[in-house]
Amino acid sequence: MTTVVEDVGQIQLIELADGFVEGAHLDNVVGDSSLRRFHLKDDPETRICFFYRGYGVNEPTAEAFSNVLESPDHVLAPVELAVLGDLIGEKANHEVFSIAGARTEQVADRRVLIVEGTYKATGERNCTVYINADGTGKFVQEIFFQAPADRYLPNFPLFSESLMSVEWK
């Protein structure tokens, strides 16, 4: 049965692929942050999450993020990614996260930034979609898919399928 998630930041509605159930919801971990977690019913380590950090990124990063999203869909050059460190957080730390790729693309007629890679300590793979939540690049909403390496690729189509159902506000 499809799980319908409504009214999450910039998302009016998204239908998660069959098999996802809601896990624990965490608010105010840092500032006004919010984390909603959904996982496969029989695999709590394979999850789709909706995250809002509760505070804005710095002005140079906001401007760089806006500029990246204003360009046509493309793979980010290392220099473009380097200026987005405040936006991608721990993923910018090469000792913590190994970036496999970063690109912009349209998701339901809205350009987003997508960063994929692996957390070095756990081996979990991650694909994060960064959404310009306020139009200035300062406030960013994230949707991410994360799973152990052996379950990431087999379940990634479920995440892609879910993203295709997004209806923005």
CSV table of C-alpha atoms in Angstrom, one decimal:
chain,number,residue,atom,x,y,z
A,1,MET,CA,0.0,0.0,0.0
A,2,THR,CA,1.3,3.4,-1.0
A,3,THR,CA,2.0,5.9,1.9
A,4,VAL,CA,0.9,9.4,1.1
A,5,VAL,CA,2.8,12.2,2.8
A,6,GLU,CA,1.3,15.7,2.8
A,7,ASP,CA,2.3,19.2,3.7
A,8,VAL,CA,6.0,18.8,4.4
A,9,GLY,CA,7.8,22.1,3.8
A,10,GLN,CA,7.7,22.8,0.0
A,11,ILE,CA,6.0,19.5,-0.6
A,12,GLN,CA,2.2,19.5,-1.0
A,13,LEU,CA,2.1,15.8,-1.5
A,14,ILE,CA,4.4,12.8,-2.2
A,15,GLU,CA,3.4,9.2,-2.6
A,16,LEU,CA,6.1,6.9,-1.2
A,17,ALA,CA,6.5,3.6,-3.0
A,18,ASP,CA,4.8,0.5,-1.6
A,19,GLY,CA,6.4,-0.9,1.5
A,20,PHE,CA,7.4,2.3,3.3
A,21,VAL,CA,6.0,3.0,6.7
A,22,GLU,CA,6.6,6.0,9.0
A,23,GLY,CA,9.2,5.8,11.7
A,24,ALA,CA,10.1,8.2,14.5
A,25,HIS,CA,9.6,11.9,13.9
A,26,LEU,CA,12.2,14.2,15.4
A,27,ASP,CA,11.7,18.0,15.9
A,28,ASN,CA,13.9,20.7,17.3
A,29,VAL,CA,17.0,18.6,17.4
A,30,VAL,CA,18.9,21.8,16.5
A,31,GLY,CA,16.9,25.0,16.4
A,32,ASP,CA,13.7,24.5,14.6
A,33,SER,CA,14.9,21.4,12.7
A,34,SER,CA,12.5,18.6,11.7
A,35,LEU,CA,13.1,15.1,10.5
A,36,ARG,CA,10.4,12.7,9.3
A,37,ARG,CA,11.6,9.2,8.6
A,38,PHE,CA,10.0,6.5,6.6
A,39,HIS,CA,11.5,3.0,6.1
A,40,LEU,CA,10.8,-0.2,4.4
A,41,LYS,CA,8.4,-2.2,6.6
A,42,ASP,CA,10.9,-5.1,6.9
A,43,ASP,CA,14.1,-3.1,6.7
A,44,PRO,CA,14.3,0.0,9.0
A,45,GLU,CA,17.8,0.8,7.6
A,46,THR,CA,16.4,1.5,4.1
A,47,ARG,CA,14.8,4.8,4.5
A,48,ILE,CA,13.4,7.9,2.9
A,49,CYS,CA,13.6,11.0,5.1
A,50,PHE,CA,12.4,14.6,4.9
A,51,PHE,CA,14.7,17.0,6.7
A,52,TYR,CA,14.7,20.7,7.4
A,53,ARG,CA,17.7,22.0,9.4
A,54,GLY,CA,15.8,24.9,11.0
A,55,TYR,CA,18.2,27.7,10.1
A,56,GLY,CA,19.5,29.3,6.9
A,57,VAL,CA,22.8,28.8,5.2
A,58,ASN,CA,25.2,31.7,5.0
A,59,GLU,CA,24.7,34.4,2.3
A,60,PRO,CA,27.6,33.3,-0.1
A,61,THR,CA,26.3,29.7,0.0
A,62,ALA,CA,22.7,30.9,-0.6
A,63,GLU,CA,23.8,32.9,-3.6
A,64,ALA,CA,25.9,30.0,-5.0
A,65,PHE,CA,23.0,27.6,-4.5
A,66,SER,CA,20.6,29.9,-6.3
A,67,ASN,CA,23.1,30.3,-9.2
A,68,VAL,CA,23.5,26.6,-9.5
A,69,LEU,CA,19.8,26.1,-9.7
A,70,GLU,CA,19.3,28.9,-12.2
A,71,SER,CA,21.7,27.1,-14.7
A,72,PRO,CA,20.3,24.4,-16.9
A,73,ASP,CA,20.5,20.8,-15.6
A,74,HIS,CA,24.1,19.8,-15.3
A,75,VAL,CA,26.8,17.8,-13.4
A,76,LEU,CA,28.4,20.1,-10.9
A,77,ALA,CA,32.1,21.0,-11.4
A,78,PRO,CA,34.3,20.6,-8.3
A,79,VAL,CA,34.5,24.4,-8.0
A,80,GLU,CA,30.7,24.7,-7.9
A,81,LEU,CA,30.4,22.0,-5.2
A,82,ALA,CA,33.2,23.5,-3.1
A,83,VAL,CA,31.3,26.7,-2.5
A,84,LEU,CA,28.2,24.7,-1.3
A,85,GLY,CA,29.9,23.3,1.8
A,86,ASP,CA,27.6,25.1,4.2
A,87,LEU,CA,24.6,23.7,2.3
A,88,ILE,CA,25.7,20.0,2.0
A,89,GLY,CA,27.2,20.0,5.6
A,90,GLU,CA,29.0,16.8,6.6
A,91,LYS,CA,29.0,15.6,3.0
A,92,ALA,CA,31.6,18.3,2.2
A,93,ASN,CA,34.0,16.6,4.7
A,94,HIS,CA,36.0,14.0,2.6
A,95,GLU,CA,36.9,12.1,5.8
A,96,VAL,CA,33.1,11.6,6.6
A,97,PHE,CA,31.5,11.3,3.1
A,98,SER,CA,32.7,10.2,-0.3
A,99,ILE,CA,30.8,12.1,-3.0
A,100,ALA,CA,30.1,9.9,-6.0
A,101,GLY,CA,28.3,12.7,-7.9
A,102,ALA,CA,26.4,16.0,-7.7
A,103,ARG,CA,24.0,17.3,-10.3
A,104,THR,CA,21.0,19.5,-10.8
A,105,GLU,CA,17.8,18.1,-12.4
A,106,GLN,CA,14.1,18.8,-12.7
A,107,VAL,CA,11.8,17.0,-10.2
A,108,ALA,CA,8.2,17.7,-11.1
A,109,ASP,CA,9.2,20.9,-12.9
A,110,ARG,CA,11.4,22.3,-10.1
A,111,ARG,CA,15.2,22.3,-10.4
A,112,VAL,CA,16.9,20.7,-7.4
A,113,LEU,CA,20.4,19.8,-6.4
A,114,ILE,CA,21.2,16.1,-5.9
A,115,VAL,CA,24.3,14.8,-4.2
A,116,GLU,CA,25.1,11.0,-4.0
A,117,GLY,CA,27.7,9.2,-2.1
A,118,THR,CA,28.8,7.0,0.8
A,119,TYR,CA,29.2,7.6,4.5
A,120,LYS,CA,32.7,6.2,5.2
A,121,ALA,CA,32.1,5.2,8.8
A,122,THR,CA,29.0,3.1,8.1
A,123,GLY,CA,29.3,2.3,4.4
A,124,GLU,CA,25.7,3.5,4.0
A,125,ARG,CA,24.9,5.0,0.6
A,126,ASN,CA,22.9,8.3,0.4
A,127,CYS,CA,21.2,10.3,-2.2
A,128,THR,CA,20.1,13.8,-1.0
A,129,VAL,CA,17.8,16.1,-2.9
A,130,TYR,CA,18.3,19.8,-1.9
A,131,ILE,CA,15.3,22.1,-2.4
A,132,ASN,CA,15.4,25.9,-2.5
A,133,ALA,CA,12.6,26.4,0.1
A,134,ASP,CA,12.3,30.2,0.1
A,135,GLY,CA,13.5,31.2,-3.4
A,136,THR,CA,16.6,32.9,-2.1
A,137,GLY,CA,18.7,29.8,-1.6
A,138,LYS,CA,19.0,30.6,2.1
A,139,PHE,CA,16.5,28.1,3.5
A,140,VAL,CA,16.9,24.5,2.2
A,141,GLN,CA,14.7,21.5,2.6
A,142,GLU,CA,16.1,18.0,2.0
A,143,ILE,CA,14.7,14.7,0.9
A,144,PHE,CA,17.1,11.8,1.2
A,145,PHE,CA,17.3,8.1,0.5
A,146,GLN,CA,19.8,6.1,2.6
A,147,ALA,CA,20.5,2.4,2.9
A,148,PRO,CA,23.3,-0.1,3.5
A,149,ALA,CA,25.4,-0.5,0.4
A,150,ASP,CA,24.0,-3.9,-0.5
A,151,ARG,CA,20.4,-2.7,-0.3
A,152,TYR,CA,20.9,0.8,-1.9
A,153,LEU,CA,20.8,-0.1,-5.6
A,154,PRO,CA,18.1,-2.7,-5.4
A,155,ASN,CA,15.8,-0.2,-3.6
A,156,PHE,CA,16.8,3.0,-5.3
A,157,PRO,CA,14.1,2.7,-7.9
A,158,LEU,CA,11.5,3.0,-5.0
A,159,PHE,CA,13.0,6.4,-4.2
A,160,SER,CA,13.0,7.5,-7.8
A,161,GLU,CA,9.4,6.4,-8.2
A,162,SER,CA,8.5,8.4,-5.1
A,163,LEU,CA,10.2,11.5,-6.3
A,164,MET,CA,8.2,11.4,-9.6
A,165,SER,CA,5.0,11.8,-7.6
A,166,VAL,CA,6.0,15.0,-5.8
A,167,GLU,CA,3.5,17.9,-6.0
A,168,TRP,CA,5.0,21.2,-4.9
A,169,LYS,CA,3.3,23.9,-3.1
